[in-house]
Coordinates of C-alpha atoms in Angstrom, one line a residue:
M1 CA -112.0 13.5 150.1
K2 CA -114.2 14.1 153.1
N3 CA -112.9 11.1 155.0
Q4 CA -109.3 12.3 154.4
F5 CA -110.3 15.7 155.7
Y6 CA -111.9 14.3 158.9
S7 CA -109.0 11.9 159.4
A8 CA -106.6 14.7 159.2
L9 CA -108.7 16.8 161.5
L10 CA -108.9 14.0 164.1
F11 CA -105.1 13.5 163.9
S12 CA -104.5 17.2 164.5
K13 CA -106.8 17.1 167.6
I14 CA -105.0 14.0 169.0
V15 CA -101.5 15.7 168.6
L16 CA -102.8 18.9 170.0
T17 CA -104.3 17.2 173.1
S18 CA -101.1 15.2 173.5
C19 CA -99.0 18.4 173.5
L20 CA -101.3 19.9 176.1
L21 CA -101.0 17.0 178.4
L22 CA -97.3 16.5 178.0
P23 CA -96.2 19.0 180.8
V24 CA -98.7 17.2 183.2
L25 CA -97.5 13.8 182.3
S26 CA -93.9 14.7 182.6
I27 CA -94.5 15.8 186.2
T28 CA -96.6 12.8 187.3
A29 CA -94.2 10.4 185.4
Q30 CA -91.4 10.8 187.9
T31 CA -90.2 7.5 189.3
P32 CA -89.8 7.3 193.1
D33 CA -86.0 7.6 192.7
E34 CA -86.3 10.6 190.5
L35 CA -88.6 12.4 193.0
L36 CA -86.3 11.6 195.9
R37 CA -83.3 12.9 194.0
N38 CA -85.2 16.1 193.2
V39 CA -86.2 16.6 196.8
K40 CA -82.7 15.9 198.0
A41 CA -81.2 18.4 195.4
K42 CA -83.5 21.1 196.9
M43 CA -82.5 20.4 200.5
D44 CA -78.8 20.1 199.5
K45 CA -78.8 23.8 198.8
V46 CA -78.7 24.3 202.6
N47 CA -75.1 23.8 203.8
D48 CA -75.9 24.8 207.4
Y49 CA -78.3 26.8 209.4
I50 CA -79.1 28.2 212.8
A51 CA -82.9 28.3 213.5
T52 CA -84.6 30.0 216.4
G53 CA -88.0 28.8 217.7
K54 CA -90.0 27.4 220.5
M55 CA -90.5 23.8 221.6
K56 CA -93.5 22.4 223.3
T57 CA -93.4 18.9 224.8
D58 CA -96.8 17.3 225.1
V59 CA -96.2 14.1 227.2
V60 CA -98.5 13.5 230.0
F61 CA -95.8 12.5 232.6
I62 CA -93.3 15.2 231.8
K63 CA -93.3 18.6 233.4
A64 CA -91.9 20.7 230.5
P65 CA -93.0 24.2 229.8
V66 CA -92.7 25.8 226.4
A67 CA -89.0 26.5 225.8
N68 CA -87.0 28.8 223.7
I69 CA -84.7 26.8 221.6
K70 CA -82.0 27.0 218.8
S71 CA -81.4 24.3 216.3
Y72 CA -78.0 23.9 214.6
F73 CA -77.4 22.0 211.3
K74 CA -74.2 21.3 209.4
K75 CA -73.8 19.1 206.4
P76 CA -74.0 16.2 206.1
N77 CA -75.6 15.1 209.3
K78 CA -74.6 17.2 212.3
F79 CA -77.7 18.4 214.1
A80 CA -78.4 19.7 217.6
I81 CA -81.1 21.4 219.6
K82 CA -80.2 23.6 222.6
R83 CA -83.0 24.6 225.0
D84 CA -82.9 27.4 227.4
G85 CA -82.7 26.2 231.0
G86 CA -82.8 22.5 230.3
V87 CA -82.1 19.5 228.1
S88 CA -84.1 18.6 225.1
L89 CA -86.0 15.5 225.9
L90 CA -86.2 13.9 222.5
P91 CA -85.9 10.1 222.1
K92 CA -82.5 8.8 221.4
G93 CA -81.7 6.6 218.4
G94 CA -81.6 6.9 214.7
V95 CA -84.4 9.4 214.3
S96 CA -84.0 13.2 214.3
V97 CA -86.4 16.1 214.0
N98 CA -84.1 17.4 211.3
V99 CA -85.9 16.9 207.9
S100 CA -82.5 16.5 206.0
S101 CA -81.8 13.3 208.0
L102 CA -84.5 11.5 206.1
L103 CA -82.4 11.3 202.9
L104 CA -78.9 10.9 204.2
T105 CA -78.3 7.6 202.4
D106 CA -78.9 6.2 198.9
S107 CA -78.8 2.7 200.3
Y108 CA -82.6 1.9 200.0
T109 CA -85.2 0.6 197.6
A110 CA -87.9 3.1 196.9
I111 CA -91.4 1.9 196.2
D112 CA -94.4 4.0 194.8
A113 CA -97.3 3.6 197.3
G114 CA -99.7 5.8 195.5
Q115 CA -101.4 9.2 196.2
G116 CA -102.7 10.7 199.4
T117 CA -103.2 14.0 201.2
V118 CA -101.6 15.6 204.2
A119 CA -103.4 18.7 205.7
G120 CA -105.3 19.2 202.4
T121 CA -102.1 19.0 200.2
A122 CA -101.9 16.4 197.6
V123 CA -98.9 14.1 198.2
R124 CA -97.1 11.2 196.6
I125 CA -96.4 8.3 199.0
I126 CA -93.0 6.7 198.8
K127 CA -91.8 3.8 200.9
L128 CA -88.2 3.3 201.5
L129 CA -86.8 -0.2 202.4
P130 CA -83.1 0.0 203.6
L131 CA -80.7 -2.4 201.7
S132 CA -78.3 -2.8 204.8
E133 CA -79.2 -5.6 207.1
T134 CA -77.5 -3.7 209.9
S135 CA -79.8 -0.7 209.6
D136 CA -81.9 0.2 212.7
V137 CA -84.5 1.5 210.3
V138 CA -87.0 -1.1 209.1
L139 CA -89.2 1.1 206.9
T140 CA -89.7 4.8 206.2
T141 CA -92.8 6.1 204.5
M142 CA -92.6 9.6 203.0
Y143 CA -95.6 11.8 202.0
I144 CA -94.1 14.1 199.4
D145 CA -95.6 17.4 197.9
E146 CA -94.5 16.5 194.4
K147 CA -95.2 20.0 193.0
N148 CA -93.2 21.9 195.5
L149 CA -90.7 19.1 196.2
L150 CA -91.4 19.1 200.1
I151 CA -91.6 16.3 202.5
R152 CA -95.0 16.9 204.3
K153 CA -94.9 13.9 206.5
S154 CA -92.7 10.9 207.3
S155 CA -93.2 7.7 209.4
T156 CA -90.2 5.7 210.3
T157 CA -90.2 2.2 211.9
T158 CA -87.0 1.1 213.7
K159 CA -85.8 -2.2 215.3
E160 CA -84.8 -0.6 218.6
N161 CA -86.6 2.7 218.9
G162 CA -90.2 2.0 217.9
T163 CA -92.1 4.1 215.3
Y164 CA -91.8 7.9 215.0
D165 CA -93.9 10.3 212.9
M166 CA -92.9 13.7 211.7
E167 CA -95.3 16.2 210.1
M168 CA -93.9 19.4 208.5
Q169 CA -95.6 22.7 207.9
F170 CA -93.9 25.1 205.5
G171 CA -94.1 28.9 204.9
K172 CA -91.5 31.5 204.2
Y173 CA -88.6 29.0 204.1
A174 CA -90.2 26.4 201.8
E175 CA -87.9 27.3 198.9
W176 CA -85.1 25.9 201.1
G177 CA -87.1 22.9 202.1
L178 CA -87.0 24.1 205.7
P179 CA -90.2 23.8 207.7
D180 CA -91.8 26.5 209.9
K181 CA -93.2 23.9 212.2
V182 CA -92.3 20.2 212.9
I183 CA -94.6 18.0 214.9
F184 CA -92.8 14.8 216.1
S185 CA -94.9 12.0 217.7
F186 CA -93.9 8.7 219.2
N187 CA -95.0 6.0 221.6
T188 CA -93.7 6.3 225.2
K189 CA -93.0 2.6 225.5
D190 CA -90.2 3.0 223.1
Y191 CA -89.0 6.3 224.6
K192 CA -85.4 6.3 225.7
L193 CA -84.2 9.2 227.9
P194 CA -80.8 10.8 227.5
K195 CA -78.4 9.4 230.2
G196 CA -78.7 11.0 233.5
I197 CA -82.2 12.5 233.1
T198 CA -84.8 11.7 235.8
L199 CA -88.4 12.6 235.2
E200 CA -90.7 14.4 237.7
Y201 CA -94.2 13.2 237.4
D202 CA -97.3 15.5 237.8
D203 CA -97.8 14.5 241.5
G204 CA -94.2 15.4 242.3
S205 CA -93.0 11.9 242.8
K206 CA -90.2 10.1 240.8
K207 CA -90.7 6.8 239.3
P208 CA -88.1 4.5 237.6
E209 CA -90.2 3.4 234.6
L210 CA -92.1 5.3 231.9
P211 CA -95.8 4.7 231.4
K212 CA -96.5 2.3 228.6
N213 CA -98.4 2.8 225.4
K214 CA -99.0 6.5 225.7
K215 CA -98.5 8.9 222.9
G216 CA -96.0 11.6 223.1
K217 CA -95.6 14.7 221.0
V218 CA -93.0 17.4 220.5
E219 CA -93.9 20.6 218.5
I220 CA -91.1 22.9 217.3
S221 CA -92.1 26.2 215.8
Y222 CA -89.3 28.1 214.0
S223 CA -89.6 31.9 213.7
S224 CA -86.3 32.4 211.7
Y225 CA -83.4 30.7 210.1
V226 CA -79.9 31.9 209.4
I227 CA -78.9 29.9 206.3
N228 CA -75.5 29.2 204.9
K229 CA -73.7 31.6 207.1
G230 CA -71.5 29.1 208.9
V231 CA -72.0 26.6 211.8
T232 CA -68.9 25.5 213.8
D233 CA -68.5 22.1 215.5
A234 CA -68.4 23.9 218.8
M235 CA -72.0 25.1 218.3
L236 CA -73.2 21.6 217.9
K237 CA -71.7 20.4 221.2

């Protein structure tokens, strides 16, 4: 009789423990594809936005003061940055400082690469391998805050435009998946200038080629967003 009592008690403990762990397990048991779908669903709430902020260009050979900028986004993939008094010197190619651009296609294989941290936040690491042989992107690695469904960091390697990293910091617009700050870094040997732009070096001279193997960084700090109020194609030109 005692054995039956203890067996029943043990069984009850196991069931209770399983029920307590179930919510935790259901969160961590997301497959890479499920996690990416959930992140995309959150970002898909944003049809368009106009963001106001400041851009700091930290590249040793470019004279570029901190500039006031406005970013414009319109679904599915229209994005532009306009800077007061000049042209935004971001590398050309298939990489954008717009977070939504990271999940524009479903044509990839998603691989779980474990856990990590970004700026003290626990993240799930997902690697995306494009299925298309014509894609310029070779590999994208995402560091996703699984609890809040936010992409905290990404690293994209391309065939023609080198490797680019983006780190995102979130605040009052996190519920929309929109960052307060984007830190975009790249290697200058892969840096391609917009057509017609000539750089002035710190000594005042002009040189035809960019320095090799130097790191460049662009920081964009957004102070406000106007979300889902309409963005015209003319604003994006």
